PDB file of C-alpha atoms and ligand atoms in Angstrom:
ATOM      1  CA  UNK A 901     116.069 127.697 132.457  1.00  0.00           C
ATOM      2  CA  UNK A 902     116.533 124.870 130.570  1.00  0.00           C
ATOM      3  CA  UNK A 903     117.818 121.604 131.930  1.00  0.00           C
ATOM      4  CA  UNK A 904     117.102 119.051 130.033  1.00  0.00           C
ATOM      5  CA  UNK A 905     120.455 117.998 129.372  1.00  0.00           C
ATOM      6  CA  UNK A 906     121.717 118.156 133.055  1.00  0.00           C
ATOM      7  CA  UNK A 907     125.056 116.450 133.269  1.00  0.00           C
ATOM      8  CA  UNK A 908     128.331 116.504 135.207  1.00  0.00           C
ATOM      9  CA  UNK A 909     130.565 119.323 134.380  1.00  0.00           C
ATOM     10  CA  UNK A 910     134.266 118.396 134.981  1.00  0.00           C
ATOM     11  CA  UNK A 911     137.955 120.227 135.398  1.00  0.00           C
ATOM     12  CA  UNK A 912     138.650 122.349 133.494  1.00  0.00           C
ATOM     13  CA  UNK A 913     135.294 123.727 132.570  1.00  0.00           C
ATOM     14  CA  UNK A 914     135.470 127.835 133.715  1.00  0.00           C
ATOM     15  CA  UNK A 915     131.975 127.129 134.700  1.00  0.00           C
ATOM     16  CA  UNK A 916     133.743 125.124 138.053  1.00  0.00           C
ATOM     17  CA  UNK A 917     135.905 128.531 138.450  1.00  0.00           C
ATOM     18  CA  UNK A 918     133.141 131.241 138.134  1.00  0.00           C
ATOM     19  CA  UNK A 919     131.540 133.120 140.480  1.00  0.00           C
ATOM     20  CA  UNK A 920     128.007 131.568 140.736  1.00  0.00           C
ATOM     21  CA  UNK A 921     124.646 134.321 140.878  1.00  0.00           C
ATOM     22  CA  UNK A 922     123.028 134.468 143.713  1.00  0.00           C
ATOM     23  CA  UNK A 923     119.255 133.152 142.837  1.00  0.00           C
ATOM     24  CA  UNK A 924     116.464 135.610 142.419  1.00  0.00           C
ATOM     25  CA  UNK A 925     113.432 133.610 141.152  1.00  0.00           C
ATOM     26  CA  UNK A 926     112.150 130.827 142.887  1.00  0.00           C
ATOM     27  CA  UNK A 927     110.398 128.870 140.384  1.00  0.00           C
ATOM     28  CA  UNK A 928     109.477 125.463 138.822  1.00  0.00           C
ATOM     29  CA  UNK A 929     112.425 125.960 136.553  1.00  0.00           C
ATOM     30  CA  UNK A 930     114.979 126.047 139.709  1.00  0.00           C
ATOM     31  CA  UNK A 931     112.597 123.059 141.634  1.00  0.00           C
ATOM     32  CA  UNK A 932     113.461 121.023 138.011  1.00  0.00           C
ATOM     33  CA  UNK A 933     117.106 121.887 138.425  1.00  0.00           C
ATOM     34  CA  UNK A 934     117.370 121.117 141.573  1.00  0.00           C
ATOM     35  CA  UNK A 935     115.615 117.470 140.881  1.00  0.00           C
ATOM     36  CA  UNK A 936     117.708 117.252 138.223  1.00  0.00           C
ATOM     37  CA  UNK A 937     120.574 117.468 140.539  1.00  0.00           C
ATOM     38  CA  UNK A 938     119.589 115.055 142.568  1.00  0.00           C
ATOM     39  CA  UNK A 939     119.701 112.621 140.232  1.00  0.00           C
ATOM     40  CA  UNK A 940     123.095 113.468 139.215  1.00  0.00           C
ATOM     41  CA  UNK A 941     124.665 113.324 142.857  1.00  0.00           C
ATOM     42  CA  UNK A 942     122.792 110.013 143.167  1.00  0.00           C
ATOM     43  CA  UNK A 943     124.074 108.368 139.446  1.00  0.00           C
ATOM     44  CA  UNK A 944     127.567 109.285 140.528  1.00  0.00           C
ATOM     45  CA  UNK A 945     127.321 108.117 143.983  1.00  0.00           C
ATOM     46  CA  UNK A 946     128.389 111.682 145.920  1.00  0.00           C
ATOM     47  CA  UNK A 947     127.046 113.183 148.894  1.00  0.00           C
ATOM     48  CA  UNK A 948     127.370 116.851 147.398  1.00  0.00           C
ATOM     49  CA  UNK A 949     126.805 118.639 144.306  1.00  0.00           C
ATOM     50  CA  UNK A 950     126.322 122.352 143.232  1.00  0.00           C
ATOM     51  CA  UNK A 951     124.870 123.730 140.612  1.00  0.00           C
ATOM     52  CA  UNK A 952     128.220 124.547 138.843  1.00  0.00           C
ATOM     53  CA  UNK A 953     129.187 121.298 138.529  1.00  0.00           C
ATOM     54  CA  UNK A 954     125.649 120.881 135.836  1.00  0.00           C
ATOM     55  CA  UNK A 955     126.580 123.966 134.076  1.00  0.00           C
ATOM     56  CA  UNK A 956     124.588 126.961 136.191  1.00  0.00           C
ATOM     57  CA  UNK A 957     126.565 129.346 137.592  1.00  0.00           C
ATOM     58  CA  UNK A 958     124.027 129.964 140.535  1.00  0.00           C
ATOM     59  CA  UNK A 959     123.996 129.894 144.114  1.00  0.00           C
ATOM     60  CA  UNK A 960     122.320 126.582 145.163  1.00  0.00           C
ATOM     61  CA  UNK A 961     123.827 123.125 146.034  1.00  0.00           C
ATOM     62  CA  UNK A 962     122.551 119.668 147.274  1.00  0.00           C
ATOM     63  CA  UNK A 963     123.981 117.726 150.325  1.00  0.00           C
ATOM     64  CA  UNK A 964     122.801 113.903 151.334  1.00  0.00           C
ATOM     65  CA  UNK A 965     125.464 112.443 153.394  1.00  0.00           C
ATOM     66  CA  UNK A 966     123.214 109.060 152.514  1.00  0.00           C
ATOM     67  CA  UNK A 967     123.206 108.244 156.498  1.00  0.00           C
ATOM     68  CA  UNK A 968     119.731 106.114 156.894  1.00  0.00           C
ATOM     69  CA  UNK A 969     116.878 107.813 156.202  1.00  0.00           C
ATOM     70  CA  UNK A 970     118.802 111.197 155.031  1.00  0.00           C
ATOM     71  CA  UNK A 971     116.821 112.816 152.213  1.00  0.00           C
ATOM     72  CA  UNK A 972     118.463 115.115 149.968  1.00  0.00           C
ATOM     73  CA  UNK A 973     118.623 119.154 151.137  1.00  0.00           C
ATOM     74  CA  UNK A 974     118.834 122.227 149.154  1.00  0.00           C
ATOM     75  CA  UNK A 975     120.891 125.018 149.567  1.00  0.00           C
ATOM     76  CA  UNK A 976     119.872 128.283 148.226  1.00  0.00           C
ATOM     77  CA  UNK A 977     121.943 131.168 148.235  1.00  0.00           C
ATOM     78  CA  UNK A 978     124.247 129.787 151.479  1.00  0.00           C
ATOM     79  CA  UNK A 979     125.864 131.470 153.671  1.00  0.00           C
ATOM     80  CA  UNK A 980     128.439 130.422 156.088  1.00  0.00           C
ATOM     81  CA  UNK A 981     127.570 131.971 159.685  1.00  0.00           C
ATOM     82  CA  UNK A 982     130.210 130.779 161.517  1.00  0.00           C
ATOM     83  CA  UNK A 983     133.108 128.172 161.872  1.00  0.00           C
ATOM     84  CA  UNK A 984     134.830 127.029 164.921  1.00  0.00           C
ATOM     85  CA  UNK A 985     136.420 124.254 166.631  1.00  0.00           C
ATOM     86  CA  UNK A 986     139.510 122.081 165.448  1.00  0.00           C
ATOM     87  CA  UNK A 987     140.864 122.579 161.999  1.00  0.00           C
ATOM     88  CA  UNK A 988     140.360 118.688 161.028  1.00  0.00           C
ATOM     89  CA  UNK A 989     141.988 116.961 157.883  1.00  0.00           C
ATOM     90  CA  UNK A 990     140.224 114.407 156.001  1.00  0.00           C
ATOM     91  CA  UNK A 991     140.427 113.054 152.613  1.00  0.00           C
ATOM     92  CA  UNK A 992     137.916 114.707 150.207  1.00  0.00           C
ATOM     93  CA  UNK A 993     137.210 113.856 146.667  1.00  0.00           C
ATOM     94  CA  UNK A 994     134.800 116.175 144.066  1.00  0.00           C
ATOM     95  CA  UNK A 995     132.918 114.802 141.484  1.00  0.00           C
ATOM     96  CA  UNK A 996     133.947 117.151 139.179  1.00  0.00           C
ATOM     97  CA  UNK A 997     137.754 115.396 139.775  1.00  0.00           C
ATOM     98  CA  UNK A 998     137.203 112.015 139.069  1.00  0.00           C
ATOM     99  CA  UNK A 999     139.769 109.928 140.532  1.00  0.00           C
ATOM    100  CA  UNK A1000     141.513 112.211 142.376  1.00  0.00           C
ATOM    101  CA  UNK A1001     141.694 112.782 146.464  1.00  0.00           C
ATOM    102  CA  UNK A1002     143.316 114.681 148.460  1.00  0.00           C
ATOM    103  CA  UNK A1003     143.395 115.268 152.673  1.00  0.00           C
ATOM    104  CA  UNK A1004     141.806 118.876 153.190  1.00  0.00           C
ATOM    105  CA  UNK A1005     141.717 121.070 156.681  1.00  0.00           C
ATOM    106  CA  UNK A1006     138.459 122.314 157.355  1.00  0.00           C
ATOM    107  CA  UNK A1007     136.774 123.786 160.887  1.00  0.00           C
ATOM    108  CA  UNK A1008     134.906 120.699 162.423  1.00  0.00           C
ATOM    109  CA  UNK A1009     131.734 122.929 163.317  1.00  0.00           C
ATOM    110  CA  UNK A1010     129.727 124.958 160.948  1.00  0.00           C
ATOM    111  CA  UNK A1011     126.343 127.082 161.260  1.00  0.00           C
ATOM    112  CA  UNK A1012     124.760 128.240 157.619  1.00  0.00           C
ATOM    113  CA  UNK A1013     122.128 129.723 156.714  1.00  0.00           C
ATOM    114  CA  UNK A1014     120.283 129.308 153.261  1.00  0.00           C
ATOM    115  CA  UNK A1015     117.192 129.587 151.164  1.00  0.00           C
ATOM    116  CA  UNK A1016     115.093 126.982 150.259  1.00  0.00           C
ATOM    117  CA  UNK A1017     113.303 125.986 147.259  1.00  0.00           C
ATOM    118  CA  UNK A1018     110.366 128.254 148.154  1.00  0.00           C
ATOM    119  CA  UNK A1019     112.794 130.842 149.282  1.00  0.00           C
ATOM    120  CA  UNK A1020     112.062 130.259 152.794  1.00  0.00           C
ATOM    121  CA  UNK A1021     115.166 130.976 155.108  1.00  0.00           C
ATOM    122  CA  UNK A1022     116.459 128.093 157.395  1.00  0.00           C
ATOM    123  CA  UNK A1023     119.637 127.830 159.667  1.00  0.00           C
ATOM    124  CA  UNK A1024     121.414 124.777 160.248  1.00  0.00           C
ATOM    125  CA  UNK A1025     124.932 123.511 162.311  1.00  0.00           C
ATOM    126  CA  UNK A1026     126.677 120.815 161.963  1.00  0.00           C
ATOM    127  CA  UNK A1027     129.962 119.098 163.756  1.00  0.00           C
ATOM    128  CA  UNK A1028     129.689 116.288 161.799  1.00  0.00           C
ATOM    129  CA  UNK A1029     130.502 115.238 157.961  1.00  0.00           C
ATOM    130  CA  UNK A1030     127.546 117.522 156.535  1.00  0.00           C
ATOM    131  CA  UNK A1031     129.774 120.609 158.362  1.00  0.00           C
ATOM    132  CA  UNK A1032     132.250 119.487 155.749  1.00  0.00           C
ATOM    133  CA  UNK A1033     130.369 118.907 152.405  1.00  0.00           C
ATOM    134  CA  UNK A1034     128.278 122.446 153.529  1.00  0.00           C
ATOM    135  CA  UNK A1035     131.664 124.126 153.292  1.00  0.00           C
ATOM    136  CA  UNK A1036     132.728 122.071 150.234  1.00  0.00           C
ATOM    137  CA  UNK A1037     130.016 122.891 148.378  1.00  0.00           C
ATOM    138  CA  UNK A1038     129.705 126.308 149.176  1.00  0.00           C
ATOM    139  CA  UNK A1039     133.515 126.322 147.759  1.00  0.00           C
ATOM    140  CA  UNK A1040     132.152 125.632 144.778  1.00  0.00           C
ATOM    141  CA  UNK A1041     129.888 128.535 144.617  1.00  0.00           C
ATOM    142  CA  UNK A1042     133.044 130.770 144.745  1.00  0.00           C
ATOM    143  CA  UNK A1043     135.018 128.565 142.122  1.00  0.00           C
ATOM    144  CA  UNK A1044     137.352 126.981 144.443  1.00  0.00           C
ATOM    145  CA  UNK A1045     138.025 123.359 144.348  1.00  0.00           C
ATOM    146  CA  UNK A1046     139.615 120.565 146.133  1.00  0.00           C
ATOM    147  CA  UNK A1047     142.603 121.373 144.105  1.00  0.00           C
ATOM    148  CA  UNK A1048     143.047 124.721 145.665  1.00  0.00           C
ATOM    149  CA  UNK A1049     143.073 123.445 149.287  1.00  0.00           C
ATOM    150  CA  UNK A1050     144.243 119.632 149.058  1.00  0.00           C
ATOM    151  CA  UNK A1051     147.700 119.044 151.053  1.00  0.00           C
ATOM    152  CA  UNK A1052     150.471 119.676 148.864  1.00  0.00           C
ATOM    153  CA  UNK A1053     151.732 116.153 148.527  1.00  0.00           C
ATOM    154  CA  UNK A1054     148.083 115.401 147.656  1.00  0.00           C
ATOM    155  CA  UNK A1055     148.153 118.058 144.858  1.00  0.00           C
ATOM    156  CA  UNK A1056     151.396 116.436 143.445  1.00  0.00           C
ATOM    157  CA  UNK A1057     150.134 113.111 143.661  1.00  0.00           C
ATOM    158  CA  UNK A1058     146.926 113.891 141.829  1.00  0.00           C
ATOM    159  CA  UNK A1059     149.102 115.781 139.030  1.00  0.00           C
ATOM    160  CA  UNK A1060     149.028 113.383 136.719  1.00  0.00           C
ATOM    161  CA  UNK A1061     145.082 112.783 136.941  1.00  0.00           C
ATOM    162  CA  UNK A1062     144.613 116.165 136.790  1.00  0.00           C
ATOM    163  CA  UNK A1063     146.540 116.762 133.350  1.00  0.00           C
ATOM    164  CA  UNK A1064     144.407 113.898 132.078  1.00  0.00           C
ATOM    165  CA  UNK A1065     141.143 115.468 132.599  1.00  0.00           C
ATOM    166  CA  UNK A1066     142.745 118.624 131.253  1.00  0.00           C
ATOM    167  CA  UNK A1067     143.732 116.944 127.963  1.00  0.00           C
ATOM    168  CA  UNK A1068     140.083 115.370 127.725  1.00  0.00           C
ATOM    169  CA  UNK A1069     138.609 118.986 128.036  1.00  0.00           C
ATOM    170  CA  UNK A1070     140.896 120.289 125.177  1.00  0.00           C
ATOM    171  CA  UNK A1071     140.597 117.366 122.504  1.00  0.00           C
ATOM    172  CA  UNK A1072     136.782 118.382 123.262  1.00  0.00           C
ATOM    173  CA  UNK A1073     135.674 115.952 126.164  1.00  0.00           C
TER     174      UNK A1073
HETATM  175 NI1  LIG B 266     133.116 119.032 144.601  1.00  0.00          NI
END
């Protein structure tokens, strides 16, 4: 798996709107990727990033909400257990959609269960923000974005930004 060129993939890229892999081989070359997405969710200042959003169409994403003393987590093949409570809308934006927000409903409380980078299997809940990036980011492992779920005034506001990026990605980025 090469990664030496690990950068942020943006809208419209099919990569954002594929199906990811689920991850078979736990090896240096997915600890490197993983690293390597660290330090992109850290350049651009998020608190989420998966793997589609470099370019791999696998199942694995990052979360580090960057509370004090929160070091970074990896997701391996996710799954969401359960969701319950209040459906809660807050504003979201995606690092793949630069510039563009947008209020989204999610469940307030989340349990998952993933995979770590040794393949070891951990559960987690949260009713906090991490409950919110978990389920954002597992979005992306299915190829659904912000833009799919964002309040439709937010979608309409964002129209114009979003035809920009689109425009980028066909004059070749
Ligand atoms: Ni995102």
């Amino acid at each position: 798996m090469s990664t030496s060129s690990c950068h942020l993939v943006l809208h419209p890229d099919p990569v954002l709107r594929a199906k990811a892999e689920p991850v078979e081989v736990f090896d240096e070359g997915l600890k490197t990727l993983a690293e390597e997405m660290i330090r992109v969710r850290k350049e651009h200042a998020g608190i989420g990033l998966a793997a589609p959003q470099v370019g791999h169409s696998i199942r694995m994403f990052v979360c580090n909400t960057e509370e004090e003393g929160e070091e970074d987590r990896i997701f391996v093949n996710p799954e969401i257990l359960e969701t319950s409570g209040d459906l809660e809308w807050a504003e979201e934006g995606c690092l793949s959609l630069p510039e563009i927000h947008g209020s989204v409903r999610r469940p307030s409380f989340v349990r998952i269960r993933a995979q770590d980078l040794d393949g070891n299997t951990f559960e987690l809940e949260s009713d906090d923000l991490h409950a919110r990036v978990w389920l954002h980011e597992n979005d992306h492992l299915d190829g659904v974005m912000i833009l799919d779920r964002m309040r439709p005034l937010d979608r309409l506001a964002s129209r114009r930004a979003v035809k920009h990026l689109e425009s980028i990605y066909q004059s070749g980025g």
